[in-house]
């Protein structure tokens, strides 16, 4: 059997145990194919299971039914073939920026000289060349997330997973980070699965936006974003962009109302 | 060039202007209280004042000199005892008991704390025991200890050990138990084995708590050594104080007390210093 795409989610169900002994279905019949080199965002109402899906792909979250494939192999547990960027400040406070970036390489047993070289390269890539010796509490929120992205890139993963990485940043920094992420994505030819609740962010970044239903989360629609690349930030004010935003926004609002009724 | 000179002239005239210069003086004079000499040295001033009052009370004979020494007396007698080598002898005796006992407590305590913190069921199993021991003044075990190991070196080391180890275990344990779950998840995401996670996340993550455990432990160990020496010993500062008191030699009692205070301050300060070096980048 041929397994399509880089990432393939096939009839995936994810449940959480409830206190009373029962279980709650968070994600239901989730189907998705992400091709190599694609940038795919997942949006949906709060609590619809976006993080849960990402956690399953990352290997933290067990799935109760269905199958997840990465490069044709079924996903079982966490691994270095996936680079994860967390929303919260998940940098090690006792490590410098450089030492945070090379954490994965250290774990993988890459010799010190090689990993430091790679670390310097990545510092440059994310624009923090002169901050390698800084500790996380000496960096701004935006800089910290650059380090976070660089740390995930360092292990040269097959797939990058980002869960609202810019959610805690102010609006201006967030836009700048989006621009930077697209540059890094192009420079590294990565495949990216990105969770956000910011529709504008999703439209701006994505090749495809996956809109999820309210809980239990399913794929409501896969919206192809046909905007030219490279995308300058001004594109966010273009008619086409705004139409994409409105279209997705309407999908989600209808979904939310359904949930209330 | 000419322009520059003119500007300079204007500037001097502004500075010499009585109105503008008055303004400068006025703001200079108004120093807030927290910036005064008195405030900045208020601790030292209070300290010296108390010493002077104490000396005065002593000199005026308000209190019977059988019960009270004075700062000058303490320095005088202390100096004599120091020169004769008696003081040093007791100090070395105490420090030896203390250092051996505390180093044992620190190494064993940290290891036990790490293990019980890492393996949750183990921590849970020992928790009641540890909590009970932490709340008990361990000196109460002294009679039992002398019964088991006699009154020699081992008894003091054991008291110091028991005095210091429980806060060390409990702090280390809670440091490991309360690791930031986000950080352990990062380790998992990067494919770290349990041992790698322990070394790269648990150990550095629990370090602040380990250090604060050591700080509490060091204080308790110091109490332990002095108390043990007072009860069962033939040397040490605790013994010296108890002995001097029994002989009604009040000056010597005070010298011993002051010596313990100095040792305590020195130890606390060096721990603080080590702590600030070790945890330089945690304080935000
Ligand atoms: N560990 C857990 N135990 C039980 N229920 C959970 C757990 N984690 C998430 N849930 C539930 O599963 C559902 C999906 O959660 P998830 O975090 O994936 O949502 P989300 O789409 O990421 O939401 P948000 O946009 O708020 O981040 C929610 O209803 C949540 O309450
Ligand atoms: Mg989420």
XYZ file of C-alpha atoms and ligand atoms in Angstrom:
577
model
C 0.000 0.000 0.000
C 1.328 3.439 -0.940
C 1.102 6.026 1.849
C 0.613 9.488 0.429
C 2.387 12.677 1.497
C 4.926 13.475 4.164
C 2.377 13.346 6.943
C -0.747 11.280 6.665
C -3.492 11.165 9.249
C -5.944 8.381 8.583
C -9.231 8.179 10.508
C -7.570 9.310 13.717
C -9.587 9.354 16.936
C -8.242 10.726 20.199
C -10.028 10.398 23.511
C -9.319 11.673 27.002
C -10.326 9.725 30.073
C -12.920 11.456 32.231
C -12.873 11.613 36.019
C -16.074 9.586 36.265
C -14.449 6.701 34.394
C -15.920 7.464 30.980
C -14.101 9.064 28.113
C -14.382 12.216 26.057
C -13.713 12.215 22.330
C -11.523 15.218 21.583
C -10.695 14.405 17.951
C -12.857 12.347 15.645
C -12.081 10.788 12.246
C -9.284 13.232 11.531
C -7.995 12.900 7.968
C -5.170 14.945 6.560
C -2.334 14.733 4.066
C 0.541 17.192 4.248
C 2.958 17.093 1.320
C 6.702 17.570 1.526
C 7.683 21.231 1.669
C 4.162 22.405 2.470
C 3.169 24.954 5.074
C -0.121 23.904 6.641
C -1.962 25.709 9.410
C -4.700 24.320 11.614
C -7.348 26.739 12.883
C -10.591 26.137 14.711
C -12.667 27.187 17.690
C -10.950 27.107 21.078
C -10.904 23.634 22.582
C -11.606 21.908 19.266
C -8.529 19.707 19.563
C -5.815 21.549 17.603
C -3.144 21.023 20.244
C -4.328 17.469 20.713
C -3.773 16.696 17.030
C -0.340 18.307 17.094
C 0.529 16.404 20.271
C -0.426 13.145 18.575
C 1.778 13.911 15.588
C 4.591 14.875 17.957
C 4.087 11.562 19.709
C 3.096 12.826 23.174
C -0.513 11.925 22.739
C -1.710 8.397 22.163
C -4.383 7.951 19.548
C -7.263 5.634 20.289
C -8.021 4.689 16.710
C -6.751 5.245 13.189
C -3.211 5.697 11.999
C -0.612 8.440 11.710
C 2.206 8.135 9.193
C 5.343 10.201 8.823
C 7.355 9.484 5.674
C 5.357 6.314 5.241
C 6.202 4.960 8.710
C 3.639 4.772 11.455
C 4.252 7.231 14.307
C 4.915 5.582 17.656
C 5.990 7.993 20.353
C 8.158 11.088 20.231
C 11.284 11.224 18.114
C 13.926 13.438 16.622
C 12.383 13.227 13.150
C 9.916 15.856 14.364
C 10.954 19.290 15.627
C 8.493 20.771 18.107
C 8.148 24.464 18.969
C 6.013 25.038 22.029
C 3.907 28.058 22.801
C 5.173 28.593 26.300
C 8.651 29.736 27.105
C 10.062 26.249 26.975
C 13.704 27.208 26.799
C 15.981 25.875 29.509
C 16.650 28.922 31.697
C 20.044 27.573 32.747
C 21.304 27.230 29.178
C 22.514 30.017 26.914
C 20.789 30.604 23.590
C 23.450 28.557 21.839
C 23.265 25.703 24.334
C 19.486 25.665 24.051
C 19.694 25.430 20.278
C 22.070 22.490 20.349
C 20.122 20.603 23.019
C 18.721 18.067 20.573
C 22.136 17.471 19.048
C 23.579 16.899 22.496
C 20.901 14.333 23.221
C 21.611 12.687 19.878
C 25.284 12.407 20.811
C 26.648 14.717 18.103
C 30.277 15.615 18.935
C 30.734 18.945 20.669
C 32.619 20.644 17.875
C 30.052 19.719 15.251
C 27.082 20.745 17.311
C 28.596 24.105 18.201
C 29.259 24.737 14.527
C 25.694 23.855 13.680
C 24.493 26.058 16.553
C 26.394 29.076 15.225
C 24.930 28.471 11.796
C 21.415 28.446 13.241
C 21.990 31.534 15.361
C 22.849 33.273 12.116
C 19.812 31.857 10.357
C 17.426 33.208 12.992
C 19.278 36.523 13.237
C 20.762 36.113 16.705
C 24.464 35.831 15.872
C 25.558 38.102 18.688
C 23.223 36.587 21.287
C 24.621 33.078 21.534
C 25.916 33.673 25.052
C 22.716 35.245 26.358
C 20.466 33.389 28.766
C 16.738 33.225 27.982
C 15.860 35.816 30.618
C 18.189 38.211 28.841
C 16.260 37.855 25.564
C 12.988 39.453 24.446
C 9.931 37.282 23.818
C 10.504 37.396 20.081
C 14.154 36.437 20.446
C 13.206 33.556 22.718
C 10.871 32.169 20.097
C 13.614 32.465 17.474
C 15.791 30.321 19.710
C 12.877 27.940 20.106
C 12.509 27.637 16.330
C 16.263 27.241 15.890
C 16.335 24.473 18.503
C 13.691 22.541 16.577
C 15.516 23.128 13.280
C 18.855 21.992 14.706
C 17.964 18.318 14.612
C 17.022 18.680 10.926
C 13.596 17.150 11.459
C 11.512 15.718 8.706
C 8.537 17.746 9.927
C 8.256 20.904 12.026
C 5.380 21.210 14.495
C 4.505 24.592 15.960
C 1.704 25.174 18.482
C 0.774 28.864 18.619
C 4.446 29.835 18.800
C 3.766 33.554 18.480
C 0.634 33.656 20.628
C 2.317 35.434 23.510
C 4.004 38.101 21.393
C 2.760 41.627 20.753
C 1.139 42.299 17.375
C 4.152 43.920 15.726
C 6.652 41.328 16.855
C 4.257 38.601 15.791
C 4.016 39.961 12.235
C 7.753 40.245 12.003
C 8.167 36.691 13.272
C 5.722 35.455 10.639
C 7.826 37.073 7.952
C 10.955 35.558 9.463
C 9.402 32.121 9.725
C 8.541 32.148 6.021
C 12.115 33.118 5.203
C 13.482 30.305 7.389
C 10.990 27.866 5.930
C 12.169 28.687 2.417
C 15.825 28.572 3.425
C 15.508 25.132 4.999
C 12.911 23.497 2.689
C 11.036 22.310 5.750
C 7.530 20.923 5.963
C 5.545 22.762 8.619
C 2.380 22.000 10.534
C 1.378 25.098 12.473
C -1.458 25.564 14.971
C -2.925 29.008 15.546
C -6.184 30.673 16.485
C -5.222 33.764 14.493
C -6.935 33.439 11.094
C -4.857 36.203 9.519
C -1.698 34.435 10.612
C -2.931 31.166 9.110
C -3.846 32.726 5.750
C -0.581 34.643 5.577
C 1.624 31.627 6.262
C -0.159 28.701 4.660
C -0.396 26.773 1.480
C -3.429 25.113 3.028
C -5.487 26.093 6.053
C -7.208 23.246 7.850
C -10.393 24.462 9.517
C -11.558 22.194 12.302
C -15.064 21.676 13.623
C -15.957 22.298 17.240
C -15.360 19.403 19.613
C -15.110 16.586 18.728
C -12.678 18.031 16.206
C -12.815 16.916 12.596
C -11.541 18.534 9.425
C -14.337 20.851 8.382
C -12.583 22.141 5.307
C -9.147 22.282 3.759
C -8.791 25.758 2.261
C -6.121 26.199 -0.389
C -4.489 29.625 -0.146
C -3.605 30.760 -3.650
C -1.562 33.814 -2.802
C 1.761 34.362 -4.564
C 5.048 33.868 -2.723
C 7.145 35.453 -1.402
C 4.476 37.272 0.542
C 5.313 40.734 1.848
C 3.387 41.813 4.960
C 1.413 44.285 2.811
C -0.365 41.355 1.248
C -2.485 41.255 4.403
C -4.293 44.333 3.137
C -5.040 42.928 -0.330
C -8.590 42.084 -1.373
C -7.852 38.386 -1.897
C -6.285 38.057 1.524
C -9.235 39.677 3.251
C -11.619 37.438 1.356
C -9.760 34.329 2.546
C -9.902 35.643 6.099
C -13.613 36.327 5.898
C -14.315 32.925 4.352
C -12.517 31.077 7.117
C -13.937 33.331 9.778
C -17.490 32.545 8.581
C -16.740 28.832 8.664
C -15.608 29.032 12.261
C -18.445 31.273 13.421
C -21.054 28.940 11.932
C -19.254 26.097 13.648
C -19.288 27.875 17.006
C -22.985 28.633 16.774
C -23.701 25.014 15.990
C -21.984 24.129 19.210
C -24.064 26.544 21.276
C -27.394 25.294 19.947
C 34.747 79.463 15.180
C 33.313 82.794 16.146
C 29.944 81.267 16.505
C 31.252 78.673 18.887
C 32.795 81.325 21.117
C 29.599 83.231 21.253
C 27.743 80.122 22.308
C 30.238 79.516 25.026
C 29.747 83.036 26.309
C 26.013 82.600 26.425
C 26.418 79.400 28.363
C 28.620 80.996 31.023
C 26.181 83.837 31.394
C 23.394 81.351 31.966
C 25.404 79.545 34.608
C 26.280 82.780 36.357
C 22.754 84.028 36.296
C 21.633 84.132 39.928
C 18.185 82.756 39.119
C 19.293 79.704 37.138
C 22.175 78.805 39.442
C 19.938 79.110 42.485
C 17.697 76.531 40.935
C 20.614 74.143 40.507
C 21.629 74.511 44.155
C 18.128 73.976 45.406
C 17.700 70.573 43.722
C 21.120 69.499 44.924
C 20.355 70.182 48.575
C 17.176 68.145 48.734
C 18.483 64.640 49.421
C 15.782 62.124 50.272
C 16.116 60.290 53.583
C 16.964 56.959 52.022
C 19.999 58.590 50.445
C 21.463 60.021 53.626
C 24.515 58.711 55.445
C 22.326 57.802 58.417
C 20.037 55.613 56.363
C 22.716 53.863 54.380
C 24.617 52.842 57.513
C 21.643 52.444 59.803
C 22.436 48.771 60.478
C 26.026 49.468 61.522
C 24.981 52.481 63.563
C 22.387 50.492 65.489
C 24.913 47.754 66.084
C 27.553 50.087 67.490
C 24.956 51.914 69.599
C 23.827 48.673 71.182
C 27.428 47.715 71.944
C 28.087 51.088 73.599
C 24.913 50.869 75.682
C 25.854 47.357 76.708
C 29.326 48.501 77.746
C 27.813 51.385 79.707
C 25.377 49.144 81.547
C 28.275 46.868 82.429
C 30.512 49.718 83.632
C 27.774 51.349 85.688
C 27.345 48.049 87.483
C 23.595 47.886 86.894
C 23.817 44.132 86.536
C 25.894 41.846 88.684
C 29.100 40.998 86.695
C 28.584 37.338 87.567
C 25.802 37.321 85.003
C 27.100 39.711 82.370
C 30.219 40.321 80.345
C 30.858 43.371 78.172
C 32.124 43.970 74.634
C 35.504 45.149 75.891
C 35.756 42.190 78.264
C 34.859 39.781 75.482
C 37.561 41.179 73.219
C 40.130 41.140 76.015
C 39.433 37.607 77.197
C 38.890 36.406 73.649
C 42.261 37.737 72.626
C 43.997 35.998 75.559
C 42.278 32.725 74.742
C 43.164 33.100 71.109
C 46.834 33.759 71.811
C 47.065 30.836 74.210
C 45.636 28.601 71.442
C 42.752 27.296 73.551
C 40.125 28.897 71.368
C 41.610 27.586 68.155
C 41.785 24.103 69.572
C 38.066 24.102 70.374
C 37.234 25.702 67.068
C 39.114 23.064 65.100
C 37.423 20.367 67.141
C 33.972 21.775 66.365
C 34.687 22.396 62.698
C 35.960 18.867 62.249
C 32.754 17.399 63.676
C 30.705 19.823 61.681
C 32.421 19.459 58.319
C 32.533 15.665 58.349
C 28.899 15.405 59.458
C 27.613 18.000 57.061
C 29.466 16.722 54.007
C 28.006 13.298 54.700
C 24.536 14.800 55.115
C 24.881 16.831 51.921
C 26.052 13.997 49.701
C 23.722 11.336 51.070
C 20.831 13.799 51.341
C 21.072 15.053 47.774
C 21.298 11.518 46.392
C 18.315 10.306 48.422
C 16.373 13.442 47.528
C 17.033 12.984 43.823
C 15.999 9.340 43.892
C 12.861 9.838 45.956
C 11.927 12.846 43.837
C 12.429 11.036 40.553
C 10.621 7.810 41.476
C 7.297 9.186 42.627
C 6.072 6.076 44.536
C 9.293 6.014 46.533
C 8.873 9.668 47.454
C 5.298 9.044 48.456
C 6.282 6.039 50.557
C 8.883 7.947 52.560
C 7.073 11.244 52.759
C 5.389 10.749 56.177
C 8.665 9.566 57.692
C 10.632 12.466 56.253
C 8.057 15.041 57.257
C 7.972 13.664 60.818
C 11.755 13.813 61.067
C 11.862 17.332 59.673
C 9.456 18.545 62.330
C 11.399 16.929 65.170
C 14.407 18.543 66.831
C 16.859 15.760 66.011
C 18.915 16.504 69.116
C 16.326 14.461 70.982
C 17.966 11.423 69.391
C 21.247 12.170 71.176
C 20.706 9.812 74.128
C 19.889 7.036 71.705
C 22.930 7.822 69.602
C 25.302 7.744 72.582
C 23.776 4.445 73.581
C 24.523 3.063 70.130
C 27.869 4.607 69.183
C 29.225 6.022 72.448
C 30.209 9.612 73.193
C 33.163 9.925 70.841
C 33.648 11.496 67.422
C 30.989 9.288 65.838
C 28.222 10.559 68.108
C 28.805 14.196 67.145
C 29.132 13.423 63.451
C 25.921 11.447 63.591
C 24.037 14.284 65.279
C 25.327 16.782 62.716
C 24.410 14.365 59.952
C 20.875 13.810 61.217
C 20.382 17.504 61.903
C 21.291 18.479 58.367
C 20.071 15.671 56.165
C 16.285 15.987 56.380
C 15.866 19.505 55.037
C 18.320 18.557 52.287
C 16.359 15.451 51.300
C 12.993 17.175 51.389
C 14.072 20.233 49.421
C 15.868 18.190 46.784
C 12.898 15.868 46.508
C 10.381 18.660 46.031
C 12.729 20.336 43.555
C 12.663 17.244 41.374
C 8.944 16.646 41.892
C 8.015 20.188 40.922
C 9.999 20.388 37.720
C 8.401 22.471 35.003
C 6.453 19.850 32.994
C 6.989 21.953 29.861
C 10.715 21.351 30.147
C 10.437 17.608 30.689
C 8.219 17.540 27.615
C 10.908 19.334 25.621
C 13.372 16.621 26.626
C 10.892 13.987 25.511
C 10.301 15.773 22.219
C 14.016 15.685 21.510
C 14.103 11.983 22.181
C 15.910 12.115 25.516
C 16.126 8.847 27.442
C 15.016 8.873 31.102
C 18.641 9.152 32.204
C 19.308 11.986 29.776
C 16.164 13.731 30.992
C 17.340 13.307 34.555
C 20.768 14.766 33.835
C 19.713 17.597 31.517
C 16.416 18.629 33.108
C 15.905 17.263 36.615
C 19.363 18.041 37.960
C 19.740 21.629 36.733
C 16.023 22.257 37.229
C 16.122 21.221 40.879
C 19.367 23.037 41.609
C 17.812 26.130 43.236
C 15.864 23.908 45.616
C 18.894 21.715 46.301
C 20.921 24.771 47.219
C 18.203 26.115 49.491
C 18.026 22.700 51.147
C 21.749 22.820 51.745
C 21.417 26.281 53.249
C 18.753 25.174 55.706
C 20.708 21.991 56.417
C 23.915 23.833 57.176
C 22.159 25.947 59.802
C 20.588 22.930 61.454
C 23.887 21.042 61.391
C 25.561 23.938 63.163
C 22.925 23.845 65.877
C 23.410 20.093 66.062
C 27.157 20.230 66.571
C 27.028 22.831 69.326
C 24.201 21.085 71.149
C 25.925 17.709 70.946
C 29.152 19.194 72.267
C 27.324 20.737 75.196
C 25.970 17.386 76.276
C 28.549 14.792 75.362
C 32.005 16.046 74.643
C 35.434 16.830 75.948
C 36.129 19.564 73.445
C 34.610 21.963 70.952
C 33.024 25.357 71.325
C 29.795 23.905 72.693
C 31.760 22.099 75.371
C 33.779 25.263 76.075
C 30.633 27.329 76.608
C 28.986 24.718 78.823
C 32.154 24.195 80.818
C 32.774 27.918 81.313
C 29.211 28.382 82.429
C 29.536 25.596 84.983
C 32.654 27.355 86.318
C 30.828 30.700 86.481
C 33.321 32.173 84.029
C 30.898 34.518 82.328
C 33.477 36.194 80.057
C 34.443 32.853 78.547
C 30.803 31.948 78.012
C 30.344 35.101 76.006
C 33.543 34.537 74.033
C 32.256 31.108 73.035
C 28.881 32.500 72.022
C 30.462 35.256 69.950
C 32.713 32.719 68.261
C 29.695 30.619 67.268
C 27.959 33.720 65.948
C 31.007 34.543 63.825
C 31.240 30.998 62.485
C 27.522 31.085 61.669
C 27.822 34.386 59.832
C 30.859 33.231 57.857
C 29.138 30.027 56.798
C 25.899 31.770 55.848
C 27.726 34.400 53.837
C 29.815 31.892 51.934
C 26.707 29.839 51.141
C 25.016 32.998 49.871
C 28.020 33.747 47.718
C 28.140 30.241 46.261
C 24.405 30.390 45.676
C 24.600 33.640 43.757
C 27.365 32.288 41.548
C 25.586 29.007 40.914
C 22.197 30.507 40.184
C 23.340 33.649 38.435
C 20.880 33.433 35.596
C 17.776 32.385 37.449
C 17.055 35.642 39.158
C 14.956 37.716 36.809
N -4.936 16.258 29.285
C -6.254 16.378 29.035
N -7.149 15.679 29.763
C -8.461 15.775 29.504
N -8.985 16.575 28.561
C -8.155 17.306 27.811
C -6.735 17.256 28.017
N -6.158 18.101 27.143
C -7.164 18.645 26.417
N -8.355 18.187 26.825
C -9.656 18.550 26.240
O -9.643 18.194 24.891
C -10.218 19.224 24.105
C -9.229 19.689 23.060
O -8.144 20.331 23.695
P -6.994 21.039 22.905
O -6.034 21.561 23.875
O -6.465 20.129 21.866
O -7.771 22.234 22.200
P -7.205 23.414 21.311
O -7.952 23.371 20.032
O -5.752 23.358 21.249
O -7.695 24.661 22.132
P -7.019 26.101 22.270
O -7.324 26.824 21.011
O -7.749 26.697 23.426
O -5.564 25.890 22.512
C -10.620 20.328 25.045
O -11.996 20.240 25.252
C -9.864 20.040 26.304
O -10.649 20.384 27.418
Mg -4.101 24.593 22.023
